[in-house]
């Protein structure tokens, strides 16, 4: 069955209203510090530890020589700020050229194919909340519970990263852009979702459920809360093309709106 939507007075079929969703809709916690015809450089000086806040995004696919020159420039600049890595985003919906891909592999870059998904709230398969599971927006009363849960999730990446993420969340949670939701199972905090609110979209930035509590519909209930709270916004998210969660999103009805390759090389670990 084709569901029809009214968008600015035009009747459209399901999926058509998602055609305007691109990687430009994904929020970047950082600022543009340099732009040329072929690329844009993003940076967050207070958070050089965050790869997703410090990177170069190509507007068009670079030649191997152009890429190598930019790597050298980016490496020097990042090291001057105490960041020993380089991070690149390639143009969306364009496959990596064979020569460039081989070079990245030979130089031991971490290459990730990121997929962009979107869904209209009306299309999401609502999951009814059970007595054991409770979903709450993060507020003054449960903020510390949320921060502990997030810290315990992030500690696998090291205590420095976990602490910086906790401090970042504390600064952002009262903003008009960032909001957080926590899930309880039998009174115990076991999962959460981080949301980024924009004019037309809600971005699911991170959805986590502790391993012992997975396959209990907690992730789906967190998303149900999102679509019911923001019924007039498009829900968007990113997924690694090789990770299992993307299969869940596909089964839930999310539409694949494109892909993009990222390349990360770490020269020195703190």
XYZ file of N, CA and C in Angstrom:
810
model
N 0.847 -1.190 0.000
C 0.000 0.000 0.000
C 0.882 1.239 0.000
N 0.604 2.180 -0.858
C 1.324 3.443 -0.892
C 0.640 4.460 0.011
N 1.354 4.937 1.015
C 0.829 5.978 1.897
C 1.089 7.320 1.257
N 0.084 8.186 1.226
C 0.228 9.498 0.614
C 0.410 10.556 1.674
N 1.313 11.499 1.420
C 1.577 12.593 2.331
C 1.219 13.906 1.649
N 0.894 14.888 2.443
C 0.682 16.237 1.929
C 1.888 17.078 2.316
N 2.687 17.448 1.362
C 3.880 18.253 1.594
C 3.738 19.556 0.813
N 3.512 20.649 1.557
C 3.329 21.957 0.939
C 2.271 21.901 -0.164
N 1.184 21.221 0.137
C 0.065 21.175 -0.789
C 0.194 20.154 -1.896
N 1.297 19.360 -1.908
C 1.495 18.370 -2.966
C 1.383 16.981 -2.368
N 0.597 16.131 -3.013
C 0.453 14.756 -2.549
C 1.630 13.936 -3.052
N 2.337 13.283 -2.131
C 3.502 12.490 -2.506
C 3.393 11.102 -1.891
N 4.001 10.113 -2.564
C 4.014 8.757 -2.064
C 5.097 8.598 -1.013
N 4.931 7.519 -0.211
C 5.923 7.197 0.811
C 7.310 7.099 0.179
N 8.300 7.690 0.791
C 9.667 7.655 0.281
C 10.035 8.900 -0.483
N 9.088 9.460 -1.228
C 9.384 10.650 -2.015
C 9.715 11.840 -1.128
N 9.100 11.902 0.057
C 9.364 13.023 0.952
C 10.745 12.931 1.583
N 11.444 11.802 1.367
C 12.779 11.628 1.923
C 13.878 11.928 0.912
N 13.497 12.245 -0.315
C 14.493 12.436 -1.356
C 15.392 13.640 -1.100
N 14.913 14.586 -0.310
C 15.719 15.778 -0.051
C 16.720 15.562 1.079
N 16.671 14.403 1.745
C 17.577 14.132 2.853
C 18.953 13.746 2.304
N 19.981 14.478 2.727
C 21.357 14.198 2.329
C 22.253 14.297 3.555
N 23.540 14.084 3.358
C 24.481 14.202 4.468
C 24.603 15.645 4.966
N 24.101 16.594 4.188
C 24.078 17.981 4.647
C 23.139 18.143 5.832
N 22.198 17.197 6.014
C 21.276 17.256 7.137
C 21.905 16.755 8.437
N 23.063 16.115 8.341
C 23.734 15.593 9.530
C 24.460 16.725 10.245
N 24.194 16.845 11.518
C 24.779 17.922 12.322
C 26.264 17.680 12.556
N 27.067 18.712 12.423
C 28.494 18.645 12.726
C 28.758 19.515 13.944
N 29.282 18.888 15.003
C 29.632 19.634 16.203
C 31.025 20.222 15.988
N 31.072 21.282 15.225
C 32.316 21.930 14.838
C 31.990 23.050 13.867
N 32.997 23.787 13.475
C 32.797 24.939 12.600
C 33.657 24.810 11.349
N 33.205 25.442 10.278
C 34.002 25.508 9.058
C 35.107 26.543 9.276
N 36.357 26.108 9.161
C 37.470 27.041 9.345
C 38.177 27.357 8.031
N 37.881 26.566 6.998
C 38.507 26.814 5.695
C 37.675 26.134 4.618
N 37.535 26.808 3.480
C 36.767 26.229 2.382
C 37.389 26.635 1.054
N 37.490 25.660 0.171
C 37.946 25.892 -1.192
C 36.948 25.262 -2.153
N 37.238 25.339 -3.430
C 36.314 24.799 -4.425
C 36.153 23.285 -4.286
N 37.174 22.622 -3.758
C 37.175 21.158 -3.745
C 36.936 20.532 -2.378
N 37.067 21.304 -1.291
C 36.884 20.706 0.024
C 36.534 21.759 1.070
N 36.017 21.250 2.214
C 35.692 22.076 3.375
C 36.393 21.466 4.586
N 36.968 22.305 5.421
C 37.618 21.832 6.633
C 36.815 22.226 7.861
N 36.476 21.220 8.687
C 35.731 21.430 9.925
C 36.659 21.254 11.119
N 36.371 22.017 12.160
C 37.227 21.948 13.345
C 36.458 22.342 14.592
N 36.832 21.736 15.699
C 36.368 22.178 17.005
C 37.594 22.242 17.899
N 38.113 23.444 18.111
C 39.381 23.615 18.817
C 39.344 23.074 20.238
N 38.184 23.098 20.865
C 38.082 22.606 22.241
C 37.965 21.088 22.310
N 37.786 20.450 21.147
C 37.564 18.996 21.148
C 38.318 18.333 20.001
N 39.621 18.506 19.975
C 40.405 17.858 18.936
C 40.424 16.345 19.093
N 40.020 15.856 20.269
C 39.959 14.409 20.473
C 38.798 13.775 19.700
N 37.837 14.583 19.270
C 36.664 14.064 18.561
C 36.926 14.037 17.059
N 37.065 12.849 16.532
C 37.298 12.720 15.096
C 36.142 13.322 14.291
N 34.912 13.141 14.787
C 33.738 13.589 14.041
C 33.559 15.099 14.061
N 34.382 15.803 14.833
C 34.308 17.257 14.863
C 35.471 17.912 14.124
N 36.421 17.097 13.684
C 37.635 17.608 13.037
C 37.962 16.757 11.815
N 37.642 17.269 10.649
C 37.851 16.493 9.431
C 37.794 17.393 8.209
N 38.181 16.818 7.095
C 38.078 17.497 5.804
C 37.051 16.749 4.958
N 36.099 17.487 4.426
C 35.056 16.891 3.568
C 35.290 17.344 2.126
N 35.485 16.385 1.253
C 35.708 16.685 -0.154
C 34.382 16.954 -0.861
N 34.347 18.003 -1.653
C 33.176 18.303 -2.471
C 33.173 17.471 -3.744
N 34.359 17.118 -4.200
C 34.503 16.255 -5.365
C 35.646 15.291 -5.086
N 35.619 14.139 -5.748
C 36.615 13.126 -5.457
C 38.004 13.619 -5.858
N 38.972 13.604 -4.933
C 40.309 14.111 -5.250
C 41.135 13.088 -6.032
N 42.110 13.579 -6.767
C 43.089 12.681 -7.376
C 43.995 12.168 -6.264
N 44.728 11.113 -6.529
C 45.613 10.557 -5.524
C 46.669 11.585 -5.113
N 47.216 12.298 -6.072
C 48.245 13.289 -5.769
C 47.688 14.414 -4.903
N 46.491 14.903 -5.258
C 45.856 15.964 -4.463
C 45.600 15.483 -3.041
N 45.141 14.257 -2.908
C 44.867 13.707 -1.589
C 46.147 13.605 -0.759
N 47.224 13.120 -1.354
C 48.484 12.973 -0.625
C 49.006 14.318 -0.125
N 48.876 15.344 -0.953
C 49.325 16.672 -0.540
C 48.490 17.192 0.628
N 47.177 16.946 0.579
C 46.303 17.424 1.642
C 46.538 16.639 2.933
N 46.878 15.382 2.812
C 47.207 14.585 3.998
C 48.388 15.209 4.729
N 49.422 15.559 3.980
C 50.616 16.148 4.596
C 50.285 17.466 5.292
N 49.492 18.298 4.632
C 49.102 19.585 5.222
C 48.252 19.387 6.466
N 47.282 18.480 6.380
C 46.377 18.227 7.496
C 47.126 17.618 8.678
N 48.042 16.726 8.401
C 48.814 16.082 9.469
C 49.628 17.122 10.248
N 50.296 18.006 9.531
C 51.093 19.048 10.200
C 50.203 19.950 11.053
N 49.069 20.352 10.490
C 48.164 21.256 11.217
C 47.612 20.575 12.463
N 47.153 19.343 12.327
C 46.577 18.648 13.475
C 47.612 18.411 14.575
N 48.817 18.051 14.175
C 49.863 17.812 15.168
C 50.209 19.087 15.931
N 50.110 20.230 15.267
C 50.372 21.499 15.957
C 49.329 21.771 17.027
N 48.197 21.085 16.948
C 47.133 21.219 17.952
C 47.059 20.000 18.868
N 48.085 19.163 18.807
C 48.134 17.997 19.680
C 47.249 16.856 19.249
N 46.838 16.840 17.971
C 45.976 15.774 17.445
C 46.769 14.971 16.416
N 46.977 13.683 16.706
C 47.862 12.876 15.859
C 47.059 11.926 14.972
N 46.233 12.523 14.130
C 45.433 11.756 13.178
C 45.029 12.656 12.021
N 44.555 12.037 10.944
C 43.922 12.764 9.851
C 42.604 12.071 9.554
N 41.602 12.845 9.181
C 40.251 12.315 8.994
C 39.628 12.982 7.777
N 39.085 12.169 6.873
C 38.530 12.690 5.623
C 37.155 12.089 5.345
N 36.263 12.925 4.816
C 34.974 12.494 4.301
C 34.996 12.683 2.786
N 34.627 11.656 2.054
C 34.607 11.747 0.598
C 33.195 12.080 0.103
N 33.044 12.530 -1.131
C 31.720 12.948 -1.622
C 30.686 11.839 -1.488
N 29.467 12.229 -1.120
C 28.429 11.219 -0.922
C 27.995 10.596 -2.244
N 27.646 9.312 -2.138
C 27.132 8.520 -3.261
C 28.144 8.367 -4.398
N 29.433 8.413 -4.058
C 30.497 8.206 -5.047
C 31.434 7.123 -4.509
N 31.660 6.086 -5.292
C 32.570 5.026 -4.886
C 34.015 5.525 -4.933
N 34.841 4.991 -4.061
C 36.250 5.358 -4.059
C 36.941 4.814 -5.307
N 37.709 5.631 -6.018
C 38.472 5.131 -7.166
C 39.421 4.021 -6.724
N 39.677 3.081 -7.612
C 40.501 1.925 -7.275
C 41.879 2.331 -6.757
N 42.514 3.278 -7.430
C 43.853 3.696 -7.024
C 43.873 4.321 -5.645
N 42.912 5.190 -5.362
C 42.834 5.847 -4.063
C 42.508 4.833 -2.974
N 41.598 3.932 -3.271
C 41.221 2.906 -2.291
C 42.421 2.021 -1.958
N 43.168 1.638 -2.963
C 44.352 0.806 -2.733
C 45.384 1.558 -1.892
N 45.548 2.843 -2.162
C 46.490 3.653 -1.398
C 46.073 3.716 0.078
N 44.796 3.956 0.334
C 44.295 4.026 1.704
C 44.528 2.710 2.442
N 44.294 1.619 1.743
C 44.502 0.313 2.355
C 45.982 0.072 2.641
N 46.840 0.402 1.684
C 48.282 0.201 1.857
C 48.829 1.048 3.003
N 48.250 2.250 3.176
C 48.697 3.155 4.231
C 47.982 2.903 5.550
N 47.186 1.843 5.592
C 46.511 1.394 6.819
C 45.537 2.426 7.386
N 44.798 3.064 6.497
C 43.684 3.905 6.926
C 42.515 3.010 7.348
N 41.750 3.496 8.288
C 40.490 2.852 8.623
C 39.431 3.416 7.681
N 38.948 2.588 6.771
C 37.969 3.014 5.766
C 36.589 2.536 6.202
N 35.647 3.452 6.264
C 34.294 3.119 6.689
C 33.296 3.627 5.661
N 32.373 2.757 5.285
C 31.276 3.172 4.413
C 30.074 3.471 5.308
N 29.685 4.733 5.351
C 28.584 5.180 6.197
C 27.314 5.317 5.361
N 26.225 4.771 5.863
C 24.940 4.871 5.176
C 24.010 5.820 5.928
N 23.258 6.584 5.174
C 22.307 7.547 5.728
C 20.896 6.982 5.613
N 20.182 6.950 6.745
C 18.825 6.424 6.760
C 17.852 7.479 7.281
N 16.613 7.373 6.817
C 15.575 8.310 7.254
C 14.223 7.614 7.261
N 13.334 8.125 8.101
C 11.979 7.580 8.151
C 11.029 8.676 8.616
N 9.815 8.643 8.107
C 8.762 9.520 8.604
C 8.110 8.855 9.815
N 7.796 9.604 10.865
C 7.210 8.996 12.065
C 5.996 8.118 11.786
N 5.190 8.491 10.799
C 3.989 7.718 10.493
C 4.320 6.313 10.007
N 5.536 6.120 9.492
C 5.940 4.821 8.949
C 6.623 3.927 9.973
N 6.953 4.473 11.144
C 7.688 3.667 12.116
C 6.743 2.687 12.809
N 7.140 1.408 12.944
C 6.289 0.406 13.624
C 6.309 0.617 15.132
N 5.292 1.268 15.636
C 5.212 1.621 17.053
C 5.253 0.371 17.934
N 6.024 0.452 19.014
C 6.112 -0.633 19.996
C 5.483 -0.147 21.294
N 4.523 -0.886 21.778
C 3.849 -0.501 23.010
C 4.764 -0.700 24.212
N 4.770 0.276 25.113
C 5.609 0.199 26.300
C 5.058 -0.854 27.257
N 5.958 -1.650 27.843
C 5.561 -2.682 28.796
C 5.759 -2.172 30.222
N 5.259 -2.935 31.166
C 5.355 -2.534 32.570
C 6.803 -2.520 33.041
N 7.638 -3.400 32.476
C 9.029 -3.489 32.916
C 9.890 -2.349 32.388
N 9.489 -1.769 31.264
C 10.327 -0.778 30.595
C 9.707 0.609 30.729
N 10.530 1.559 31.095
C 10.094 2.952 31.208
C 11.062 3.843 30.434
N 10.524 4.751 29.642
C 11.324 5.677 28.843
C 11.123 7.081 29.395
N 12.220 7.792 29.645
C 12.133 9.142 30.202
C 13.065 10.086 29.460
N 12.630 11.331 29.295
C 13.536 12.381 28.845
C 14.488 12.698 29.986
N 15.731 13.007 29.647
C 16.709 13.353 30.684
C 16.382 14.727 31.240
N 16.316 14.806 32.559
C 16.018 16.062 33.243
C 16.942 16.204 34.447
N 16.679 17.190 35.273
C 17.527 17.439 36.444
C 17.600 16.219 37.362
N 16.491 15.501 37.481
C 16.418 14.393 38.421
C 17.212 13.175 37.975
N 17.243 12.902 36.675
C 17.919 11.685 36.219
C 19.186 11.957 35.414
N 19.634 13.212 35.390
C 20.822 13.563 34.604
C 22.048 12.787 35.052
N 22.283 12.687 36.347
C 23.468 11.990 36.835
C 23.401 10.490 36.512
N 22.221 9.928 36.545
C 22.057 8.527 36.149
C 22.429 8.344 34.692
N 21.968 9.261 33.857
C 22.296 9.199 32.435
C 23.799 9.342 32.210
N 24.429 10.296 32.890
C 25.859 10.532 32.712
C 26.681 9.317 33.136
N 26.257 8.639 34.208
C 26.961 7.420 34.635
C 26.817 6.320 33.597
N 25.620 6.176 33.058
C 25.374 5.150 32.047
C 26.196 5.414 30.794
N 26.225 6.653 30.366
C 27.005 7.034 29.198
C 28.497 6.807 29.448
N 28.970 7.178 30.631
C 30.386 7.004 30.976
C 30.773 5.524 30.932
N 29.935 4.675 31.495
C 30.209 3.242 31.506
C 30.211 2.665 30.092
N 29.432 3.256 29.203
C 29.420 2.822 27.804
C 30.677 3.291 27.074
N 31.154 4.489 27.404
C 32.296 5.087 26.704
C 33.651 4.645 27.252
N 33.676 4.023 28.430
C 34.947 3.725 29.081
C 35.793 2.755 28.258
N 35.165 1.975 27.382
C 35.939 1.047 26.546
C 36.892 1.790 25.615
N 36.632 3.075 25.376
C 37.514 3.883 24.541
C 38.548 4.641 25.371
N 38.579 4.362 26.660
C 39.562 4.987 27.534
C 38.924 5.990 28.464
N 39.489 6.143 29.675
C 38.908 7.063 30.664
C 38.940 8.519 30.237
N 39.969 8.918 29.469
C 40.037 10.316 29.018
C 38.879 10.638 28.098
N 38.640 9.756 27.125
C 37.524 9.963 26.201
C 36.194 9.960 26.944
N 36.024 9.005 27.850
C 34.752 8.898 28.577
C 34.484 10.154 29.396
N 35.509 10.675 30.044
C 35.338 11.891 30.843
C 35.008 13.091 29.957
N 35.699 13.207 28.823
C 35.452 14.341 27.935
C 34.050 14.267 27.338
N 33.590 13.063 27.026
C 32.231 12.901 26.513
C 31.201 13.270 27.578
N 31.472 12.883 28.826
C 30.555 13.221 29.918
C 30.484 14.730 30.106
N 31.643 15.382 30.082
C 31.672 16.835 30.235
C 30.956 17.516 29.075
N 31.123 16.982 27.869
C 30.460 17.546 26.695
C 28.942 17.422 26.823
N 28.474 16.259 27.216
C 27.032 16.053 27.390
C 26.462 17.011 28.417
N 27.192 17.194 29.504
C 26.724 18.094 30.564
C 26.559 19.511 30.038
N 27.448 19.921 29.124
C 27.360 21.271 28.559
C 26.224 21.393 27.555
N 25.900 20.307 26.879
C 24.966 20.383 25.755
C 23.514 20.069 26.108
N 23.286 19.367 27.203
C 21.955 18.783 27.389
C 20.846 19.806 27.565
N 21.158 21.007 27.983
C 20.127 22.029 28.142
C 19.950 22.890 26.898
N 20.700 22.599 25.846
C 20.620 23.419 24.647
C 19.325 23.136 23.885
N 19.026 24.001 22.916
C 17.841 23.803 22.084
C 18.067 22.758 21.004
N 19.302 22.322 20.839
C 19.652 21.405 19.751
C 19.809 19.968 20.241
N 20.425 19.790 21.387
C 20.728 18.442 21.884
C 19.767 18.059 23.004
N 19.265 16.839 22.930
C 18.423 16.315 23.996
C 18.704 14.822 24.136
N 18.371 14.268 25.293
C 18.733 12.893 25.614
C 17.552 12.170 26.240
N 17.481 10.864 25.980
C 16.380 10.042 26.481
C 16.985 8.784 27.084
N 16.453 8.346 28.217
C 16.998 7.203 28.941
C 15.940 6.112 29.076
N 16.388 4.850 29.041
C 15.486 3.703 29.178
C 15.808 2.935 30.457
N 14.762 2.559 31.180
C 14.905 1.766 32.401
C 14.253 0.400 32.182
N 14.895 -0.630 32.736
C 14.291 -1.962 32.751
C 14.216 -2.410 34.206
N 13.012 -2.633 34.681
C 12.788 -2.997 36.083
C 13.478 -2.013 37.020
N 13.415 -0.729 36.661
C 13.964 0.322 37.495
C 15.441 0.585 37.320
N 16.120 -0.175 36.470
C 17.555 -0.005 36.262
C 17.814 0.652 34.912
N 18.680 1.678 34.901
C 19.012 2.357 33.646
C 19.826 1.424 32.762
N 19.334 1.143 31.546
C 19.990 0.140 30.689
C 20.215 0.623 29.257
N 19.735 1.805 28.917
C 19.906 2.263 27.540
C 19.575 3.729 27.400
N 19.973 4.290 26.263
C 19.681 5.703 26.028
C 19.784 6.012 24.537
N 19.290 7.178 24.176
C 19.449 7.692 22.821
C 19.758 9.178 22.926
N 20.712 9.616 22.104
C 21.075 11.026 22.016
C 20.452 11.595 20.751
N 19.805 12.758 20.864
C 19.082 13.342 19.743
C 19.609 14.727 19.415
N 19.602 15.047 18.131
C 19.961 16.384 17.668
C 18.761 16.937 16.921
N 18.219 18.031 17.424
C 16.987 18.603 16.880
C 17.308 19.727 15.911
N 16.749 19.634 14.714
C 16.866 20.698 13.738
C 15.469 21.038 13.219
N 15.399 22.004 12.337
C 14.091 22.536 11.941
C 13.172 21.459 11.369
N 13.696 20.610 10.509
C 12.864 19.614 9.841
C 13.189 18.182 10.244
N 14.263 17.973 10.979
C 14.705 16.619 11.290
C 15.043 16.434 12.759
N 15.020 15.180 13.168
C 15.578 14.758 14.447
C 16.618 13.689 14.115
N 17.856 13.957 14.492
C 18.929 13.015 14.204
C 19.192 12.139 15.423
N 19.103 10.825 15.215
C 19.501 9.886 16.254
C 21.017 9.754 16.161
N 21.701 10.397 17.105
C 23.158 10.465 17.047
C 23.803 9.239 17.669
N 23.154 8.679 18.659
C 23.700 7.491 19.325
C 22.566 6.782 20.044
N 22.417 5.493 19.777
C 21.409 4.681 20.445
C 22.111 3.481 21.052
N 22.006 3.324 22.377
C 22.722 2.258 23.066
C 21.798 1.524 24.027
N 21.901 0.202 24.002
C 21.238 -0.648 24.985
C 22.292 -1.630 25.493
N 22.426 -1.749 26.794
C 23.408 -2.664 27.356
C 23.156 -4.091 26.881
N 24.264 -4.788 26.622
C 24.191 -6.113 26.008
C 23.217 -7.083 26.683
N 23.195 -7.201 28.007
C 22.281 -8.176 28.626
C 20.803 -7.864 28.417
N 20.504 -6.634 27.986
C 19.109 -6.218 27.866
C 18.662 -6.033 26.413
N 19.497 -6.461 25.492
C 19.123 -6.345 24.090
C 18.116 -7.430 23.716
N 17.478 -7.232 22.576
C 16.430 -8.144 22.087
C 15.219 -8.179 23.024
N 14.992 -7.075 23.698
C 13.797 -6.924 24.538
C 12.948 -5.744 24.058
N 13.234 -5.255 22.851
C 12.498 -4.139 22.227
C 12.800 -2.795 22.876
N 13.863 -2.722 23.677
C 14.171 -1.453 24.338
C 14.607 -0.408 23.316
N 15.437 -0.818 22.345
C 15.845 0.113 21.295
C 14.658 0.620 20.502
N 13.717 -0.280 20.195
C 12.523 0.118 19.453
C 11.639 1.043 20.280
N 11.606 0.817 21.590
C 10.803 1.683 22.450
C 11.410 3.078 22.557
N 12.730 3.149 22.579
C 13.380 4.456 22.568
C 13.022 5.211 21.285
N 13.028 4.503 20.156
C 12.678 5.142 18.894
C 11.195 5.491 18.839
N 10.361 4.654 19.422
C 8.934 4.957 19.495
C 8.710 6.267 20.245
N 9.445 6.441 21.331
C 9.357 7.702 22.083
C 9.729 8.876 21.179
N 10.767 8.700 20.373
C 11.225 9.779 19.494
C 10.154 10.148 18.472
N 9.604 9.156 17.787
C 8.635 9.460 16.722
C 7.330 10.003 17.292
N 6.976 9.598 18.500
C 5.754 10.122 19.108
C 5.958 11.529 19.671
N 7.181 11.833 20.071
C 7.476 13.161 20.599
C 7.649 14.180 19.488
N 8.132 13.722 18.334
C 8.383 14.618 17.201
C 7.677 14.086 15.946
N 6.356 14.073 15.943
C 5.602 13.462 14.841
C 5.703 14.214 13.522
N 6.146 15.472 13.559
C 6.188 16.277 12.338
C 7.601 16.471 11.789
N 8.549 15.717 12.329
C 9.927 15.816 11.851
C 10.375 14.492 11.248
N 11.264 14.565 10.271
C 11.859 13.368 9.692
C 12.954 12.859 10.627
N 12.955 11.568 10.891
C 13.955 10.959 11.759
C 15.104 10.466 10.883
N 16.333 10.878 11.205
C 17.491 10.499 10.400
C 18.571 9.909 11.302
N 19.439 9.102 10.701
C 20.554 8.522 11.446
C 21.594 7.992 10.469
N 22.795 7.762 10.998
C 23.886 7.172 10.228
C 24.158 5.773 10.754
N 24.565 4.877 9.850
C 24.892 3.509 10.252
C 26.080 3.017 9.438
N 26.966 2.302 10.103
C 28.095 1.661 9.424
C 27.537 0.549 8.543
N 27.950 0.509 7.288
C 27.394 -0.472 6.352
C 27.722 -1.910 6.741
N 28.695 -2.108 7.638
C 29.091 -3.459 8.040
C 28.623 -3.804 9.448
N 27.869 -2.908 10.098
C 27.393 -3.172 11.454
C 25.986 -3.743 11.434
N 25.691 -4.550 12.435
C 24.379 -5.194 12.544
C 23.224 -4.213 12.688
N 23.353 -3.087 13.440
C 22.198 -2.195 13.628
C 21.522 -1.750 12.340
N 22.270 -1.620 11.239
C 21.648 -1.182 9.992
C 20.543 -2.147 9.549
N 20.727 -3.434 9.850
C 19.702 -4.421 9.496
C 18.422 -4.171 10.289
N 18.583 -3.779 11.559
C 17.422 -3.450 12.379
C 16.686 -2.254 11.800
N 17.438 -1.212 11.413
C 16.810 -0.021 10.862
C 16.057 -0.338 9.572
N 16.646 -1.183 8.741
C 15.986 -1.554 7.491
C 14.681 -2.291 7.761
N 14.695 -3.194 8.738
C 13.484 -3.939 9.081
C 12.413 -3.015 9.655
N 12.844 -1.949 10.308
C 11.891 -1.007 10.899
C 11.292 -0.063 9.857
N 11.811 -0.083 8.650
C 11.239 0.742 7.597
C 12.035 1.975 7.225
N 13.207 2.145 7.809
C 14.052 3.276 7.425
C 14.453 3.131 5.954
N 14.528 4.268 5.281
C 14.891 4.306 3.863
C 16.357 4.718 3.731
N 17.108 3.978 2.931
C 18.506 4.322 2.668
C 18.536 5.525 1.729
N 19.117 6.632 2.207
C 19.137 7.869 1.428
C 20.509 8.174 0.833
N 21.465 7.266 0.990
C 22.769 7.500 0.397
C 23.889 6.913 1.234
N 25.105 7.065 0.720
C 26.269 6.555 1.434
C 27.433 7.522 1.268
N 28.436 7.344 2.109
C 29.631 8.172 2.049
C 30.780 7.395 2.677
N 31.973 7.541 2.106
C 33.147 6.896 2.674
C 33.906 7.870 3.574
N 34.410 7.330 4.685
C 35.298 8.069 5.566
C 36.638 7.335 5.630
N 37.700 8.098 5.831
C 39.024 7.501 6.004
C 39.704 8.168 7.185
N 40.156 7.359 8.126
C 40.803 7.854 9.342
C 42.129 7.139 9.522
N 43.178 7.914 9.802
C 44.474 7.325 10.127
C 44.997 7.971 11.398
N 45.311 7.111 12.379
C 45.836 7.583 13.650
C 47.339 7.305 13.679
N 48.111 8.338 13.889
C 49.567 8.202 13.871
C 50.136 7.934 15.265
N 49.391 8.356 16.274
C 49.895 8.217 17.629
C 48.716 8.201 18.585
N 48.672 7.238 19.471
C 47.607 7.157 20.467
C 48.046 7.851 21.738
N 47.117 8.619 22.331
C 47.427 9.303 23.582
C 47.551 8.295 24.704
